[in-house]
mmCIF file with all atom_site columns, C-alpha atoms in Angstrom:
data_model
loop_
_atom_site.group_PDB
_atom_site.id
_atom_site.type_symbol
_atom_site.label_atom_id
_atom_site.label_alt_id
_atom_site.label_comp_id
_atom_site.label_asym_id
_atom_site.label_entity_id
_atom_site.label_seq_id
_atom_site.pdbx_PDB_ins_code
_atom_site.Cartn_x
_atom_site.Cartn_y
_atom_site.Cartn_z
_atom_site.occupancy
_atom_site.B_iso_or_equiv
_atom_site.pdbx_formal_charge
_atom_site.auth_seq_id
_atom_site.auth_comp_id
_atom_site.auth_asym_id
_atom_site.auth_atom_id
_atom_site.pdbx_PDB_model_num
ATOM 1   C CA . MET A 1 1   ? 83.153  148.242 -13.935 1.00 0.00 ? 55  MET A CA 1
ATOM 2   C CA . SER A 1 2   ? 86.377  150.073 -13.959 1.00 0.00 ? 56  SER A CA 1
ATOM 3   C CA . LYS A 1 3   ? 87.326  152.427 -17.317 1.00 0.00 ? 57  LYS A CA 1
ATOM 4   C CA . ALA A 1 4   ? 90.768  151.402 -18.719 1.00 0.00 ? 58  ALA A CA 1
ATOM 5   C CA . VAL A 1 5   ? 92.600  154.942 -19.442 1.00 0.00 ? 59  VAL A CA 1
ATOM 6   C CA . SER A 1 6   ? 94.645  154.675 -22.216 1.00 0.00 ? 60  SER A CA 1
ATOM 7   C CA . ILE A 1 7   ? 97.614  157.548 -22.897 1.00 0.00 ? 61  ILE A CA 1
ATOM 8   C CA . THR A 1 8   ? 99.161  157.528 -26.449 1.00 0.00 ? 62  THR A CA 1
ATOM 9   C CA . THR A 1 9   ? 102.508 158.181 -27.240 1.00 0.00 ? 63  THR A CA 1
ATOM 10  C CA . SER A 1 10  ? 102.624 161.609 -27.900 1.00 0.00 ? 64  SER A CA 1
ATOM 11  C CA . GLU A 1 11  ? 100.984 161.682 -24.505 1.00 0.00 ? 65  GLU A CA 1
ATOM 12  C CA . HIS A 1 12  ? 103.731 159.053 -23.099 1.00 0.00 ? 66  HIS A CA 1
ATOM 13  C CA . LYS A 1 13  ? 106.461 161.359 -23.846 1.00 0.00 ? 67  LYS A CA 1
ATOM 14  C CA . ALA A 1 14  ? 104.940 165.213 -22.694 1.00 0.00 ? 68  ALA A CA 1
ATOM 15  C CA . LEU A 1 15  ? 104.418 162.844 -19.577 1.00 0.00 ? 69  LEU A CA 1
ATOM 16  C CA . SER A 1 16  ? 107.891 162.578 -19.300 1.00 0.00 ? 70  SER A CA 1
ATOM 17  C CA . LYS A 1 17  ? 109.522 165.253 -20.271 1.00 0.00 ? 71  LYS A CA 1
ATOM 18  C CA . ILE A 1 18  ? 106.740 166.346 -17.433 1.00 0.00 ? 72  ILE A CA 1
ATOM 19  C CA . GLN A 1 19  ? 108.594 164.440 -15.080 1.00 0.00 ? 73  GLN A CA 1
ATOM 20  C CA . LYS A 1 20  ? 112.293 165.541 -16.977 1.00 0.00 ? 74  LYS A CA 1
ATOM 21  C CA . PHE A 1 21  ? 112.019 169.390 -16.990 1.00 0.00 ? 75  PHE A CA 1
ATOM 22  C CA . GLY A 1 22  ? 108.695 170.452 -14.682 1.00 0.00 ? 76  GLY A CA 1
ATOM 23  C CA . VAL A 1 23  ? 105.780 171.853 -15.705 1.00 0.00 ? 77  VAL A CA 1
ATOM 24  C CA . SER A 1 24  ? 106.091 175.667 -16.190 1.00 0.00 ? 78  SER A CA 1
ATOM 25  C CA . ARG A 1 25  ? 109.723 173.929 -18.739 1.00 0.00 ? 79  ARG A CA 1
ATOM 26  C CA . TYR A 1 26  ? 107.662 172.017 -20.465 1.00 0.00 ? 80  TYR A CA 1
ATOM 27  C CA . LEU A 1 27  ? 104.859 174.381 -21.702 1.00 0.00 ? 81  LEU A CA 1
ATOM 28  C CA . ALA A 1 28  ? 107.654 177.168 -22.095 1.00 0.00 ? 82  ALA A CA 1
ATOM 29  C CA . THR A 1 29  ? 108.734 174.242 -23.891 1.00 0.00 ? 83  THR A CA 1
ATOM 30  C CA . GLN A 1 30  ? 106.111 174.079 -26.388 1.00 0.00 ? 84  GLN A CA 1
ATOM 31  C CA . ALA A 1 31  ? 105.291 177.644 -27.067 1.00 0.00 ? 85  ALA A CA 1
ATOM 32  C CA . ASN A 1 32  ? 108.923 177.476 -28.470 1.00 0.00 ? 86  ASN A CA 1
ATOM 33  C CA . VAL A 1 33  ? 107.850 174.732 -31.257 1.00 0.00 ? 87  VAL A CA 1
ATOM 34  C CA . GLU A 1 34  ? 104.854 176.850 -31.588 1.00 0.00 ? 88  GLU A CA 1
ATOM 35  C CA . LEU A 1 35  ? 106.801 180.521 -32.649 1.00 0.00 ? 89  LEU A CA 1
ATOM 36  C CA . LYS A 1 36  ? 109.434 178.512 -34.399 1.00 0.00 ? 90  LYS A CA 1
ATOM 37  C CA . ASP A 1 37  ? 106.778 177.747 -36.414 1.00 0.00 ? 91  ASP A CA 1
ATOM 38  C CA . LYS A 1 38  ? 104.903 180.720 -36.227 1.00 0.00 ? 92  LYS A CA 1
ATOM 39  C CA . ILE A 1 39  ? 108.592 182.074 -36.867 1.00 0.00 ? 93  ILE A CA 1
ATOM 40  C CA . THR A 1 40  ? 109.145 179.792 -39.940 1.00 0.00 ? 94  THR A CA 1
ATOM 41  C CA . VAL A 1 41  ? 105.656 181.061 -41.283 1.00 0.00 ? 95  VAL A CA 1
ATOM 42  C CA . PHE A 1 42  ? 106.761 184.531 -40.881 1.00 0.00 ? 96  PHE A CA 1
ATOM 43  C CA . ALA A 1 43  ? 110.264 184.293 -42.699 1.00 0.00 ? 97  ALA A CA 1
ATOM 44  C CA . SER A 1 44  ? 108.258 184.348 -46.294 1.00 0.00 ? 98  SER A CA 1
ATOM 45  C CA . TYR A 1 45  ? 105.801 187.174 -44.344 1.00 0.00 ? 99  TYR A CA 1
ATOM 46  C CA . ALA A 1 46  ? 105.765 191.070 -46.694 1.00 0.00 ? 100 ALA A CA 1
ATOM 47  C CA . GLY A 1 47  ? 104.029 193.993 -45.039 1.00 0.00 ? 101 GLY A CA 1
ATOM 48  C CA . SER A 1 48  ? 101.675 196.077 -46.467 1.00 0.00 ? 102 SER A CA 1
ATOM 49  C CA . ASP A 1 49  ? 105.597 198.115 -47.259 1.00 0.00 ? 103 ASP A CA 1
ATOM 50  C CA . GLY A 1 50  ? 107.182 195.495 -49.547 1.00 0.00 ? 104 GLY A CA 1
ATOM 51  C CA . LYS A 1 51  ? 109.668 194.484 -47.527 1.00 0.00 ? 105 LYS A CA 1
ATOM 52  C CA . ALA A 1 52  ? 110.656 191.315 -46.852 1.00 0.00 ? 106 ALA A CA 1
ATOM 53  C CA . SER A 1 53  ? 112.814 188.831 -45.336 1.00 0.00 ? 107 SER A CA 1
ATOM 54  C CA . THR A 1 54  ? 116.137 188.565 -45.455 1.00 0.00 ? 108 THR A CA 1
ATOM 55  C CA . SER A 1 55  ? 117.267 186.029 -43.179 1.00 0.00 ? 109 SER A CA 1
ATOM 56  C CA . THR A 1 56  ? 114.939 183.132 -42.037 1.00 0.00 ? 110 THR A CA 1
ATOM 57  C CA . LYS A 1 57  ? 116.506 183.127 -39.005 1.00 0.00 ? 111 LYS A CA 1
ATOM 58  C CA . GLY A 1 58  ? 116.317 187.126 -38.257 1.00 0.00 ? 112 GLY A CA 1
ATOM 59  C CA . MET A 1 59  ? 113.084 187.225 -36.395 1.00 0.00 ? 113 MET A CA 1
ATOM 60  C CA . ALA A 1 60  ? 114.549 184.364 -34.113 1.00 0.00 ? 114 ALA A CA 1
ATOM 61  C CA . ILE A 1 61  ? 117.927 185.416 -33.276 1.00 0.00 ? 115 ILE A CA 1
ATOM 62  C CA . PHE A 1 62  ? 116.090 189.180 -32.456 1.00 0.00 ? 116 PHE A CA 1
ATOM 63  C CA . ILE A 1 63  ? 113.848 187.628 -30.384 1.00 0.00 ? 117 ILE A CA 1
ATOM 64  C CA . SER A 1 64  ? 116.095 185.558 -28.963 1.00 0.00 ? 118 SER A CA 1
ATOM 65  C CA . HIS A 1 65  ? 119.114 189.076 -27.876 1.00 0.00 ? 119 HIS A CA 1
ATOM 66  C CA . GLU A 1 66  ? 116.080 190.211 -27.339 1.00 0.00 ? 120 GLU A CA 1
ATOM 67  C CA . ILE A 1 67  ? 115.528 188.339 -23.935 1.00 0.00 ? 121 ILE A CA 1
ATOM 68  C CA . LYS A 1 68  ? 118.343 187.652 -23.156 1.00 0.00 ? 122 LYS A CA 1
ATOM 69  C CA . LYS A 1 69  ? 118.889 191.304 -22.580 1.00 0.00 ? 123 LYS A CA 1
ATOM 70  C CA . SER A 1 70  ? 115.055 192.291 -20.865 1.00 0.00 ? 124 SER A CA 1
ATOM 71  C CA . PHE A 1 71  ? 115.206 189.728 -18.286 1.00 0.00 ? 125 PHE A CA 1
ATOM 72  C CA . GLY A 1 72  ? 119.166 188.753 -18.522 1.00 0.00 ? 126 GLY A CA 1
ATOM 73  C CA . TYR A 1 73  ? 118.659 184.863 -18.615 1.00 0.00 ? 127 TYR A CA 1
ATOM 74  C CA . ARG A 1 74  ? 119.323 183.393 -22.397 1.00 0.00 ? 128 ARG A CA 1
ATOM 75  C CA . VAL A 1 75  ? 116.465 181.064 -22.763 1.00 0.00 ? 129 VAL A CA 1
ATOM 76  C CA . SER A 1 76  ? 117.877 177.761 -21.414 1.00 0.00 ? 130 SER A CA 1
ATOM 77  C CA . GLU A 1 77  ? 118.945 179.164 -18.593 1.00 0.00 ? 131 GLU A CA 1
ATOM 78  C CA . MET A 1 78  ? 116.296 181.009 -16.913 1.00 0.00 ? 132 MET A CA 1
ATOM 79  C CA . PRO A 1 79  ? 115.422 180.059 -13.071 1.00 0.00 ? 133 PRO A CA 1
ATOM 80  C CA . ALA A 1 80  ? 111.593 178.025 -13.203 1.00 0.00 ? 134 ALA A CA 1
ATOM 81  C CA . GLN A 1 81  ? 109.389 181.059 -11.361 1.00 0.00 ? 135 GLN A CA 1
ATOM 82  C CA . MET A 1 82  ? 110.819 182.750 -14.894 1.00 0.00 ? 136 MET A CA 1
ATOM 83  C CA . THR A 1 83  ? 109.659 180.030 -17.417 1.00 0.00 ? 137 THR A CA 1
ATOM 84  C CA . ILE A 1 84  ? 105.890 181.221 -15.800 1.00 0.00 ? 138 ILE A CA 1
ATOM 85  C CA . SER A 1 85  ? 106.765 184.228 -17.876 1.00 0.00 ? 139 SER A CA 1
ATOM 86  C CA . LEU A 1 86  ? 108.405 183.761 -20.354 1.00 0.00 ? 140 LEU A CA 1
ATOM 87  C CA . THR A 1 87  ? 105.493 180.522 -21.438 1.00 0.00 ? 141 THR A CA 1
ATOM 88  C CA . THR A 1 88  ? 102.926 183.844 -21.484 1.00 0.00 ? 142 THR A CA 1
ATOM 89  C CA . LEU A 1 89  ? 105.622 186.020 -22.861 1.00 0.00 ? 143 LEU A CA 1
ATOM 90  C CA . LEU A 1 90  ? 106.058 183.237 -26.057 1.00 0.00 ? 144 LEU A CA 1
ATOM 91  C CA . ASN A 1 91  ? 102.690 182.489 -26.544 1.00 0.00 ? 145 ASN A CA 1
ATOM 92  C CA . ALA A 1 92  ? 102.503 186.353 -26.407 1.00 0.00 ? 146 ALA A CA 1
ATOM 93  C CA . ILE A 1 93  ? 104.957 186.805 -29.794 1.00 0.00 ? 147 ILE A CA 1
ATOM 94  C CA . VAL A 1 94  ? 103.308 184.482 -31.422 1.00 0.00 ? 148 VAL A CA 1
ATOM 95  C CA . GLN A 1 95  ? 99.367  185.864 -31.847 1.00 0.00 ? 149 GLN A CA 1
ATOM 96  C CA . ILE A 1 96  ? 101.547 189.520 -32.361 1.00 0.00 ? 150 ILE A CA 1
ATOM 97  C CA . ILE A 1 97  ? 102.845 188.482 -35.745 1.00 0.00 ? 151 ILE A CA 1
ATOM 98  C CA . ASP A 1 98  ? 99.804  186.114 -36.076 1.00 0.00 ? 152 ASP A CA 1
ATOM 99  C CA . ASN A 1 99  ? 97.536  189.032 -35.887 1.00 0.00 ? 153 ASN A CA 1
ATOM 100 C CA . GLY A 1 100 ? 100.112 191.723 -38.131 1.00 0.00 ? 154 GLY A CA 1
ATOM 101 C CA . MET A 1 101 ? 100.150 189.418 -40.968 1.00 0.00 ? 155 MET A CA 1
ATOM 102 C CA . LYS A 1 102 ? 96.668  189.453 -40.917 1.00 0.00 ? 156 LYS A CA 1
ATOM 103 C CA . ARG A 1 103 ? 96.305  193.103 -40.530 1.00 0.00 ? 157 ARG A CA 1
ATOM 104 C CA . ASN A 1 104 ? 99.702  192.571 -43.836 1.00 0.00 ? 158 ASN A CA 1
ATOM 105 C CA . LEU A 1 105 ? 101.486 195.371 -40.675 1.00 0.00 ? 159 LEU A CA 1
ATOM 106 C CA . PRO A 1 106 ? 105.431 196.375 -42.265 1.00 0.00 ? 160 PRO A CA 1
ATOM 107 C CA . ARG A 1 107 ? 107.697 193.613 -41.056 1.00 0.00 ? 161 ARG A CA 1
ATOM 108 C CA . ILE A 1 108 ? 109.193 197.154 -38.398 1.00 0.00 ? 162 ILE A CA 1
ATOM 109 C CA . GLU A 1 109 ? 105.505 197.643 -36.942 1.00 0.00 ? 163 GLU A CA 1
ATOM 110 C CA . ILE A 1 110 ? 105.890 194.153 -36.727 1.00 0.00 ? 164 ILE A CA 1
ATOM 111 C CA . ARG A 1 111 ? 108.751 194.243 -34.652 1.00 0.00 ? 165 ARG A CA 1
ATOM 112 C CA . GLN A 1 112 ? 108.327 197.084 -32.557 1.00 0.00 ? 166 GLN A CA 1
ATOM 113 C CA . GLN A 1 113 ? 105.478 195.209 -31.140 1.00 0.00 ? 167 GLN A CA 1
ATOM 114 C CA . ILE A 1 114 ? 107.248 192.241 -30.508 1.00 0.00 ? 168 ILE A CA 1
ATOM 115 C CA . LEU A 1 115 ? 109.851 194.403 -28.738 1.00 0.00 ? 169 LEU A CA 1
ATOM 116 C CA . ASP A 1 116 ? 107.052 196.381 -27.198 1.00 0.00 ? 170 ASP A CA 1
ATOM 117 C CA . VAL A 1 117 ? 105.667 192.978 -25.232 1.00 0.00 ? 171 VAL A CA 1
ATOM 118 C CA . ILE A 1 118 ? 109.005 191.443 -23.715 1.00 0.00 ? 172 ILE A CA 1
ATOM 119 C CA . LYS A 1 119 ? 109.614 195.082 -21.751 1.00 0.00 ? 173 LYS A CA 1
ATOM 120 C CA . LEU A 1 120 ? 105.907 194.743 -20.757 1.00 0.00 ? 174 LEU A CA 1
ATOM 121 C CA . ASN A 1 121 ? 106.083 191.452 -19.769 1.00 0.00 ? 175 ASN A CA 1
ATOM 122 C CA . LYS A 1 122 ? 109.309 191.936 -17.652 1.00 0.00 ? 176 LYS A CA 1
ATOM 123 C CA . GLN A 1 123 ? 107.588 194.764 -16.174 1.00 0.00 ? 177 GLN A CA 1
ATOM 124 C CA . GLN A 1 124 ? 105.050 192.489 -15.272 1.00 0.00 ? 178 GLN A CA 1
ATOM 125 C CA . TYR A 1 125 ? 107.389 189.959 -14.225 1.00 0.00 ? 179 TYR A CA 1
ATOM 126 C CA . ASP A 1 126 ? 109.480 192.281 -11.773 1.00 0.00 ? 180 ASP A CA 1
ATOM 127 C CA . ILE A 1 127 ? 105.587 193.766 -10.709 1.00 0.00 ? 181 ILE A CA 1
ATOM 128 C CA . ILE A 1 128 ? 104.668 190.129 -10.021 1.00 0.00 ? 182 ILE A CA 1
ATOM 129 C CA . ASN A 1 129 ? 108.442 189.210 -8.705  1.00 0.00 ? 183 ASN A CA 1
ATOM 130 C CA . GLY A 1 130 ? 109.870 191.695 -6.411  1.00 0.00 ? 184 GLY A CA 1
ATOM 131 C CA . GLY A 1 131 ? 112.053 193.747 -8.904  1.00 0.00 ? 185 GLY A CA 1
ATOM 132 C CA . THR A 1 132 ? 114.211 190.067 -9.187  1.00 0.00 ? 186 THR A CA 1
ATOM 133 C CA . ASN A 1 133 ? 115.781 188.218 -11.806 1.00 0.00 ? 187 ASN A CA 1
ATOM 134 C CA . GLU A 1 134 ? 114.676 184.430 -10.108 1.00 0.00 ? 188 GLU A CA 1
#
């Protein structure tokens, strides 16, 4: 007897996106969705120094700008190989924000940790890929 495999609507959508964009771009997109959700929570966060966000979009703009500055590409324009590294980076940023809020760190310290991980991720990407941007 063979068992029928049922695919849910969300799984079907995911498979369609993977076929259209490729696995690495799909995973980066999913990591970006998680990051946006975490940034939304972070927007209302005030750290141990009592400072809160002045803009709900500020952190997203900061992260996007720093990634483009470091990697030389906007996220949507990155080559497929670079999106593999991007996925790891976006997941690390989510963890930094989450852990920083749990530890009640000042926002400025969380931002610095994000900046540091972006630079580190780019260095690792260059080592693995011979210093190229492709």
